[in-house]
Structure formats: structure tokens, C-alpha cells
Short mmCIF file of C-alpha atoms and ligand atoms in Angstrom, two decimals:
data_model
loop_
_atom_site.label_atom_id
_atom_site.label_comp_id
_atom_site.label_asym_id
_atom_site.label_seq_id
_atom_site.Cartn_x
_atom_site.Cartn_y
_atom_site.Cartn_z
CA MET A 1 9.47 20.50 -33.78
CA THR A 2 9.95 20.85 -30.05
CA ALA A 3 11.82 18.21 -28.11
CA PRO A 4 9.54 15.86 -26.15
CA SER A 5 9.30 16.95 -22.52
CA PRO A 6 11.32 14.80 -20.16
CA LYS A 7 9.54 12.40 -17.82
CA ILE A 8 10.16 13.60 -14.28
CA ASP A 9 8.89 11.92 -11.10
CA LEU A 10 10.04 13.24 -7.74
CA HIS A 11 8.27 10.96 -5.25
CA MET A 12 8.61 7.20 -4.81
CA HIS A 13 9.38 4.55 -2.20
CA THR A 14 11.39 1.33 -1.95
CA THR A 15 11.70 -1.59 0.49
CA LEU A 16 13.86 0.71 2.63
CA SER A 17 10.57 2.25 3.77
CA ASP A 18 7.12 0.97 2.85
CA GLY A 19 7.53 0.39 -0.87
CA ARG A 20 7.50 -3.16 -2.21
CA LEU A 21 10.30 -2.93 -4.79
CA THR A 22 13.97 -2.98 -3.86
CA PRO A 23 15.97 0.05 -5.05
CA GLU A 24 17.39 -2.09 -7.89
CA GLU A 25 13.93 -3.27 -8.95
CA LEU A 26 12.59 0.27 -8.83
CA VAL A 27 15.43 1.56 -11.01
CA GLY A 28 14.74 -1.22 -13.53
CA LEU A 29 11.10 -0.14 -13.63
CA LEU A 30 12.10 3.51 -14.05
CA ASP A 31 14.09 2.51 -17.11
CA ARG A 32 11.21 0.49 -18.58
CA GLN A 33 8.89 3.42 -17.92
CA GLY A 34 11.25 5.71 -19.83
CA VAL A 35 11.73 8.05 -16.87
CA ASP A 36 14.42 10.70 -17.36
CA ILE A 37 14.67 12.19 -13.85
CA ALA A 38 13.52 10.45 -10.68
CA ALA A 39 13.86 11.09 -6.97
CA VAL A 40 13.78 8.17 -4.52
CA THR A 41 12.10 9.52 -1.37
CA ASP A 42 11.83 6.86 1.32
CA HIS A 43 10.19 7.74 4.63
CA ASP A 44 12.79 9.02 7.12
CA SER A 45 15.58 7.09 5.37
CA THR A 46 18.22 7.41 2.69
CA GLN A 47 19.34 3.79 3.07
CA GLY A 48 18.13 2.81 -0.39
CA LEU A 49 19.99 5.54 -2.21
CA ASP A 50 23.43 3.94 -2.59
CA ALA A 51 21.92 0.82 -4.18
CA ALA A 52 19.60 2.91 -6.37
CA MET A 53 22.45 5.14 -7.55
CA ALA A 54 24.63 2.11 -8.30
CA ALA A 55 21.82 0.46 -10.27
CA ALA A 56 21.12 3.68 -12.17
CA GLU A 57 24.67 3.67 -13.52
CA GLY A 58 23.48 0.89 -15.82
CA PHE A 59 20.95 3.29 -17.37
CA PRO A 60 22.78 6.42 -18.54
CA ARG A 61 19.63 8.23 -19.62
CA LEU A 62 18.17 8.08 -16.12
CA ARG A 63 19.15 10.77 -13.65
CA LEU A 64 18.48 9.92 -10.00
CA VAL A 65 18.07 12.63 -7.39
CA ALA A 66 18.85 11.79 -3.74
CA GLY A 67 15.67 12.39 -1.77
CA ILE A 68 13.78 11.67 1.44
CA GLU A 69 10.27 12.11 2.88
CA ILE A 70 10.42 13.23 6.51
CA SER A 71 7.39 13.04 8.81
CA ALA A 72 7.09 16.31 10.72
CA ASP A 73 4.57 17.53 13.28
CA HIS A 74 1.47 19.22 12.02
CA PRO A 75 1.70 22.74 13.49
CA THR A 76 -1.83 22.72 14.96
CA ASP A 77 -3.38 19.26 14.58
CA GLU A 78 -1.81 16.97 17.20
CA ARG A 79 -2.77 13.68 15.61
CA SER A 80 -1.69 14.57 12.09
CA ASP A 81 1.71 14.74 10.54
CA VAL A 82 3.04 16.67 7.59
CA HIS A 83 5.35 15.04 5.07
CA VAL A 84 8.33 17.11 4.01
CA LEU A 85 10.23 15.98 0.91
CA GLY A 86 13.94 16.77 0.63
CA TYR A 87 15.93 16.77 -2.61
CA PHE A 88 19.59 16.93 -3.69
CA LEU A 89 20.89 15.56 -0.40
CA ASP A 90 24.58 15.01 0.33
CA TYR A 91 23.36 12.20 2.50
CA HIS A 92 26.71 10.62 3.39
CA ASN A 93 26.91 12.65 6.57
CA ASP A 94 27.27 11.16 10.07
CA ALA A 95 25.16 13.68 11.99
CA PHE A 96 22.39 13.43 9.40
CA GLN A 97 22.44 9.61 9.44
CA GLN A 98 22.36 9.54 13.24
CA ARG A 99 19.27 11.68 13.21
CA LEU A 100 17.56 9.32 10.76
CA ALA A 101 18.57 6.29 12.84
CA GLY A 102 16.83 7.98 15.79
CA PHE A 103 13.61 8.25 13.76
CA ARG A 104 13.78 4.53 12.99
CA ASP A 105 14.23 3.69 16.70
CA GLU A 106 11.11 5.69 17.49
CA ARG A 107 9.25 3.78 14.79
CA LEU A 108 10.20 0.47 16.45
CA TYR A 109 8.90 1.54 19.84
CA ARG A 110 5.69 2.96 18.44
CA GLY A 111 5.09 -0.02 16.14
CA GLU A 112 5.29 -2.44 19.05
CA ARG A 113 2.76 -0.37 20.98
CA MET A 114 0.35 -0.44 18.04
CA VAL A 115 0.67 -4.23 17.89
CA GLU A 116 -0.19 -4.33 21.64
CA ARG A 117 -3.26 -2.20 21.05
CA LEU A 118 -4.34 -4.44 18.19
CA LEU A 119 -4.01 -7.50 20.42
CA GLU A 120 -6.20 -5.85 23.09
CA GLN A 121 -8.83 -5.33 20.42
CA GLY A 122 -8.78 -8.93 19.21
CA TYR A 123 -6.46 -8.48 16.24
CA ALA A 124 -3.48 -10.64 17.17
CA VAL A 125 -0.42 -10.25 14.96
CA GLU A 126 3.13 -11.31 15.78
CA TRP A 127 5.54 -8.45 16.35
CA GLU A 128 8.28 -10.70 14.93
CA ARG A 129 6.31 -11.01 11.71
CA VAL A 130 5.91 -7.23 11.46
CA LEU A 131 9.68 -6.87 11.83
CA GLU A 132 10.18 -9.47 9.09
CA ILE A 133 7.82 -7.64 6.76
CA ALA A 134 9.55 -4.32 7.45
CA GLY A 135 12.92 -5.93 6.70
CA ASP A 136 15.56 -3.22 6.45
CA ALA A 137 12.97 -0.45 6.67
CA GLY A 138 11.78 1.51 9.68
CA VAL A 139 8.51 -0.06 10.87
CA GLY A 140 5.48 1.72 9.44
CA ARG A 141 1.75 1.27 9.57
CA PRO A 142 1.69 -0.33 6.09
CA HIS A 143 3.85 -3.19 7.46
CA ILE A 144 1.46 -3.72 10.36
CA ALA A 145 -1.44 -3.56 7.91
CA GLN A 146 0.16 -6.28 5.82
CA ALA A 147 0.53 -8.49 8.91
CA LEU A 148 -3.17 -7.97 9.68
CA VAL A 149 -4.09 -9.02 6.15
CA GLU A 150 -1.83 -12.09 6.33
CA ARG A 151 -3.49 -13.22 9.56
CA GLY A 152 -6.86 -12.91 7.85
CA HIS A 153 -8.15 -10.23 10.23
CA ILE A 154 -8.68 -7.68 7.44
CA ALA A 155 -9.19 -8.05 3.69
CA THR A 156 -6.85 -5.37 2.36
CA VAL A 157 -4.14 -2.99 3.55
CA LYS A 158 -6.45 -0.08 2.76
CA ASP A 159 -9.19 -1.55 4.97
CA ALA A 160 -6.70 -1.80 7.84
CA PHE A 161 -6.40 1.98 7.70
CA ASN A 162 -10.15 2.33 7.90
CA GLY A 163 -10.83 2.56 11.65
CA LEU A 164 -7.78 0.74 13.05
CA LEU A 165 -4.52 2.27 11.78
CA ASN A 166 -5.58 5.66 10.43
CA ASP A 167 -4.87 8.75 12.53
CA GLU A 168 -8.27 8.47 14.25
CA GLY A 169 -8.07 4.66 14.37
CA THR A 170 -8.49 2.66 17.58
CA ALA A 171 -5.01 1.09 17.32
CA PHE A 172 -3.20 4.25 16.25
CA VAL A 173 -0.22 5.36 18.29
CA ASP A 174 1.54 8.59 17.47
CA ARG A 175 5.29 9.02 17.63
CA PRO A 176 7.43 12.05 18.33
CA HIS A 177 8.08 14.11 15.24
CA ILE A 178 10.31 17.05 14.55
CA SER A 179 8.77 20.38 13.59
CA ILE A 180 8.44 21.46 9.97
CA ALA A 181 11.15 24.09 10.48
CA GLU A 182 13.50 21.48 11.98
CA SER A 183 12.89 19.10 9.08
CA VAL A 184 13.75 21.89 6.62
CA GLU A 185 16.93 22.60 8.62
CA LEU A 186 17.86 18.92 8.67
CA ILE A 187 17.45 18.76 4.87
CA ALA A 188 19.41 22.00 4.40
CA SER A 189 22.18 20.67 6.67
CA VAL A 190 23.06 18.24 3.86
CA GLY A 191 22.60 20.76 1.07
CA GLY A 192 19.01 19.89 0.18
CA VAL A 193 15.79 21.79 -0.55
CA ALA A 194 12.45 21.05 1.12
CA VAL A 195 9.00 20.67 -0.45
CA LEU A 196 5.64 19.91 1.17
CA ALA A 197 4.24 16.53 0.06
CA HIS A 198 0.59 15.99 -1.02
CA PRO A 199 -0.89 19.19 0.52
CA LEU A 200 -4.47 17.99 0.05
CA TYR A 201 -3.81 15.28 2.64
CA VAL A 202 -2.76 17.86 5.21
CA PRO A 203 -5.65 18.97 7.44
CA GLY A 204 -6.02 22.76 7.20
CA TYR A 205 -3.64 23.03 4.25
CA GLU A 206 -5.24 26.34 3.21
CA ALA A 207 -3.95 27.91 6.43
CA LEU A 208 -0.58 26.15 6.21
CA ILE A 209 0.35 27.08 2.63
CA PRO A 210 0.84 30.82 3.31
CA GLN A 211 3.27 29.90 6.13
CA LEU A 212 5.46 27.54 4.10
CA ALA A 213 7.93 30.12 2.83
CA GLY A 214 8.49 31.19 6.45
CA PHE A 215 9.56 27.62 7.27
CA GLY A 216 12.04 27.70 4.36
CA ILE A 217 9.98 25.38 2.16
CA VAL A 218 10.33 26.16 -1.56
CA GLY A 219 7.40 24.31 -3.09
CA PHE A 220 4.58 21.82 -2.72
CA GLU A 221 3.21 18.94 -4.73
CA VAL A 222 0.69 19.90 -7.37
CA HIS A 223 1.33 17.18 -9.96
CA TYR A 224 0.29 14.28 -7.74
CA GLY A 225 -1.42 11.18 -9.08
CA ASP A 226 -4.45 11.17 -6.84
CA PHE A 227 -5.22 14.88 -7.29
CA LYS A 228 -7.97 15.64 -9.82
CA PRO A 229 -7.44 18.15 -12.64
CA ASP A 230 -9.50 20.87 -10.92
CA GLN A 231 -7.64 20.30 -7.64
CA ARG A 232 -4.32 20.61 -9.46
CA ARG A 233 -5.48 23.84 -11.08
CA ASP A 234 -6.42 25.30 -7.67
CA LEU A 235 -3.10 24.20 -6.16
CA GLU A 236 -1.20 25.63 -9.14
CA ARG A 237 -2.83 29.00 -8.44
CA LEU A 238 -1.96 28.82 -4.74
CA ALA A 239 1.63 27.94 -5.64
CA GLU A 240 1.82 30.96 -7.89
CA ARG A 241 0.31 33.25 -5.26
CA TYR A 242 2.68 32.15 -2.48
CA GLY A 243 5.82 31.78 -4.59
CA MET A 244 5.95 27.99 -4.23
CA LEU A 245 7.33 25.67 -6.92
CA PRO A 246 4.60 23.28 -8.18
CA THR A 247 6.45 19.95 -7.90
CA GLY A 248 5.11 16.41 -7.75
CA GLY A 249 5.41 12.73 -8.45
CA SER A 250 3.69 9.37 -8.35
CA ASP A 251 4.30 8.45 -4.67
CA TYR A 252 4.78 4.96 -6.07
CA HIS A 253 4.83 2.14 -3.47
CA ALA A 254 4.36 -0.90 -5.78
CA MET A 255 1.34 -1.94 -3.73
CA GLY A 256 -0.17 -3.31 -6.91
CA HIS A 257 -3.66 -2.00 -6.21
CA GLU A 258 -5.99 -0.85 -8.92
CA GLY A 259 -5.37 2.70 -10.07
CA GLU A 260 -1.88 2.89 -8.59
CA HIS A 261 0.12 5.54 -10.42
CA LEU A 262 3.25 4.06 -11.99
CA PRO A 263 6.61 5.85 -11.83
CA GLY A 264 6.92 8.49 -14.50
CA THR A 265 3.19 8.89 -15.11
CA VAL A 266 2.93 12.07 -13.05
CA GLY A 267 5.40 14.78 -12.13
CA PRO A 268 6.46 18.38 -12.66
CA PRO A 269 7.51 20.03 -15.93
CA ALA A 270 11.20 20.48 -16.71
CA GLU A 271 11.21 24.23 -15.85
CA VAL A 272 10.00 23.49 -12.33
CA PHE A 273 12.68 20.85 -11.83
CA ALA A 274 15.36 23.24 -13.13
CA GLU A 275 14.21 25.91 -10.68
CA LEU A 276 14.21 23.37 -7.82
CA GLU A 277 17.81 22.50 -8.64
CA LYS A 278 18.74 26.20 -8.64
CA ARG A 279 17.24 26.58 -5.18
CA ALA A 280 19.38 23.68 -3.96
CA GLU A 281 22.45 25.36 -5.38
CA ALA A 282 21.50 28.48 -3.44
CA VAL A 283 21.22 26.42 -0.23
CA ARG A 284 24.75 25.10 -0.80
CA ALA A 285 26.13 28.53 -1.65
CA HIS A 286 24.83 29.92 1.65
CA GLY A 287 26.27 26.95 3.54
P1 AMP B 1 3.58 5.72 9.30
O1 AMP B 1 4.75 6.39 8.63
O2 AMP B 1 3.94 4.46 9.98
O3 AMP B 1 2.80 6.66 10.16
O4 AMP B 1 2.59 5.28 8.11
C1 AMP B 1 2.19 6.24 7.18
C2 AMP B 1 2.08 5.60 5.83
O5 AMP B 1 0.94 4.76 5.80
C3 AMP B 1 1.84 6.62 4.72
O6 AMP B 1 3.04 7.12 4.20
C4 AMP B 1 1.10 5.80 3.69
O7 AMP B 1 2.02 5.04 2.92
C5 AMP B 1 0.30 4.82 4.54
N1 AMP B 1 -1.08 5.31 4.76
C6 AMP B 1 -1.49 6.31 5.57
N2 AMP B 1 -2.83 6.44 5.54
C7 AMP B 1 -3.28 5.49 4.69
C8 AMP B 1 -4.56 5.10 4.22
N3 AMP B 1 -5.67 5.71 4.64
N4 AMP B 1 -4.63 4.06 3.36
C9 AMP B 1 -3.50 3.42 2.94
N5 AMP B 1 -2.27 3.75 3.34
C10 AMP B 1 -2.15 4.76 4.20
ZN1 ZN B 2 4.71 5.44 2.20
FE1 FE B 3 3.58 11.01 2.26
FE1 FE B 4 5.37 9.14 -0.06
#
């Protein structure tokens, strides 16, 4: 008899970015889902981690990893961004937190400009309402999408991304990002390791993957809910070829739409997680 493999999920969001569950609610769900190891990875923020860690103390079998998902510039495609996941962060660090606060300020400015563009195109939403929806989170397109749905302009959040808010959309406004290398440095500055999120959503990922090690990235997501078995097999091979750890997770947002992957239903095997943790220890050892 072999021990059952642990349930590991290294990608999920809370109300501190564009997820719909509070950190406490998410941790409760992780327990009900029987998850053993989970990383909370809010966009450009670690503000949910203290509450998540505190809540997790009530569930001794659950191990929470301090994570983040940073939006970085795509190296060649101006309108796209690349999401860099960071794990094992010593996030109580003033310089690090100031940097993240700067990202949230940029999100405010850019969000307001998107709302202006929407108004010009006949989709009036109140900026105040967007701020309310975002709550404690940095303003993101999903919050604006929700405001559009509430006002009856658009049927679903997904539809709002179709032509209006997507990267090629008529109301899209970009915001300044840091480079991939800088995001890796920022993560390493608090003792963390960096992994590329959902490579299949990155335009030109075939050209990017061979460069990842050069940026200091140690892996990319292979075990990702929306990737099909044959896509995962191809990514697994690429990971092997370029010495990248095949990580992954559900990217759970609690949007409640059909087919949403629940926490713990997708993620990397235990050996991959163990290796990821070793890499983080190496980052710390090299200061
Ligand atoms: P932002 O960080 O404000 O640029 O918004 C990006 C977020 O919007 C992503 O992390 C996703 O959660 C969401 N998103 C991006 N594209 C789509 C899409 N086509 N459909 C639904 N949600 C999307
Ligand atoms: Zn998100
Ligand atoms: Fe992402
Ligand atoms: Fe995500």
C-alpha cells in the first residue's frame, strides 16, 4: 500500500485581489476540499496572507504557502502581460510592501481611465461602484466587468472581456509593469522562488520558455485546470527539456461559473512541490 498522494494547489485568489471569497472563507473551503498544501496567490498583493495564515491555524492538516501573482511586462508583446507566481515569501518586509502598494496605485489610475473609456463608448458605470466592488483589493478588470454586468450593459463578466476589457478591447488601458527579471528579483528579495503562470495564455510562449531560466524562473504551470491532457503532456516535455519544474494549481477565483476548477482539484505532484521548496531554500542561502 502506498500512501495517498497529497492534494496540492499552488494558485488561488481571494477578495484581496479579484477572487470572491475572503481569505477565511477560502481556507474553510480548502479544508472541506481536503487540500493538504495550498498557496494563496493574489494579484500584486500579499494583504490576504495574514488572515489566511491565522485561519489555517484552525486546520492543522492544511499547510499554507505565502504566495503572490505579479503582472510583469511581456518581453515582446506590448499589450500583453506575463503573470509571475512567487512562493515562500517572507512578505513582512517594508520595501517589498511599498513596491506592492505602488502597483495598487497604478491600478487605481488605470481603472479610472478604463471607466472613462467605457463612458465614451456608451457603457456608463460609476467609478465609486467599481471601488466598492474592489473593496480592499487593487482595482482589476474583473471588478469593472462586474460593474458592467450590474448596470445591465453586459450579460456576464466573461462577455465583458469579449471586445471591451480584453487586451485588444476598445476600453482596455494598459498600466506600467515591471519586467520579468525585476519581478523575479522582487520575489527573491523576500526569499521566494518564481514560476511562470499559465504559459498557454502567454502569446509566443514557445519562444519565451527557453529564456525563463535566464530570468531566474524555476518552473511553469503544467497542471492547470483549463489545460487539456495533451497540452499538459506537451508542457511537461518542455519543462523537462528546459529544466523547469512542472507546477500548477486551480487559479480559483470563486466566480461560480460552470466548469470552474475548485481548490485542490488540480496541482503538482508532491515531488515537484518538494523540489520547489528546495529551490526556495537555495534562494535564502544565497541571500
Ligand atoms: P487586470 O489585472 O486588471 O489586468 O485583470 C486581469 C484579470 O482579469 C486576470 O487575472 C483574470 O482574472 C481576468 N481576465 C483576463 N482576461 C479574461 C477573460 N478573457 N475572461 C475572463 N476573465 C479574464
Ligand atoms: Zn485573477
Ligand atoms: Fe494569471
Ligand atoms: Fe491567477
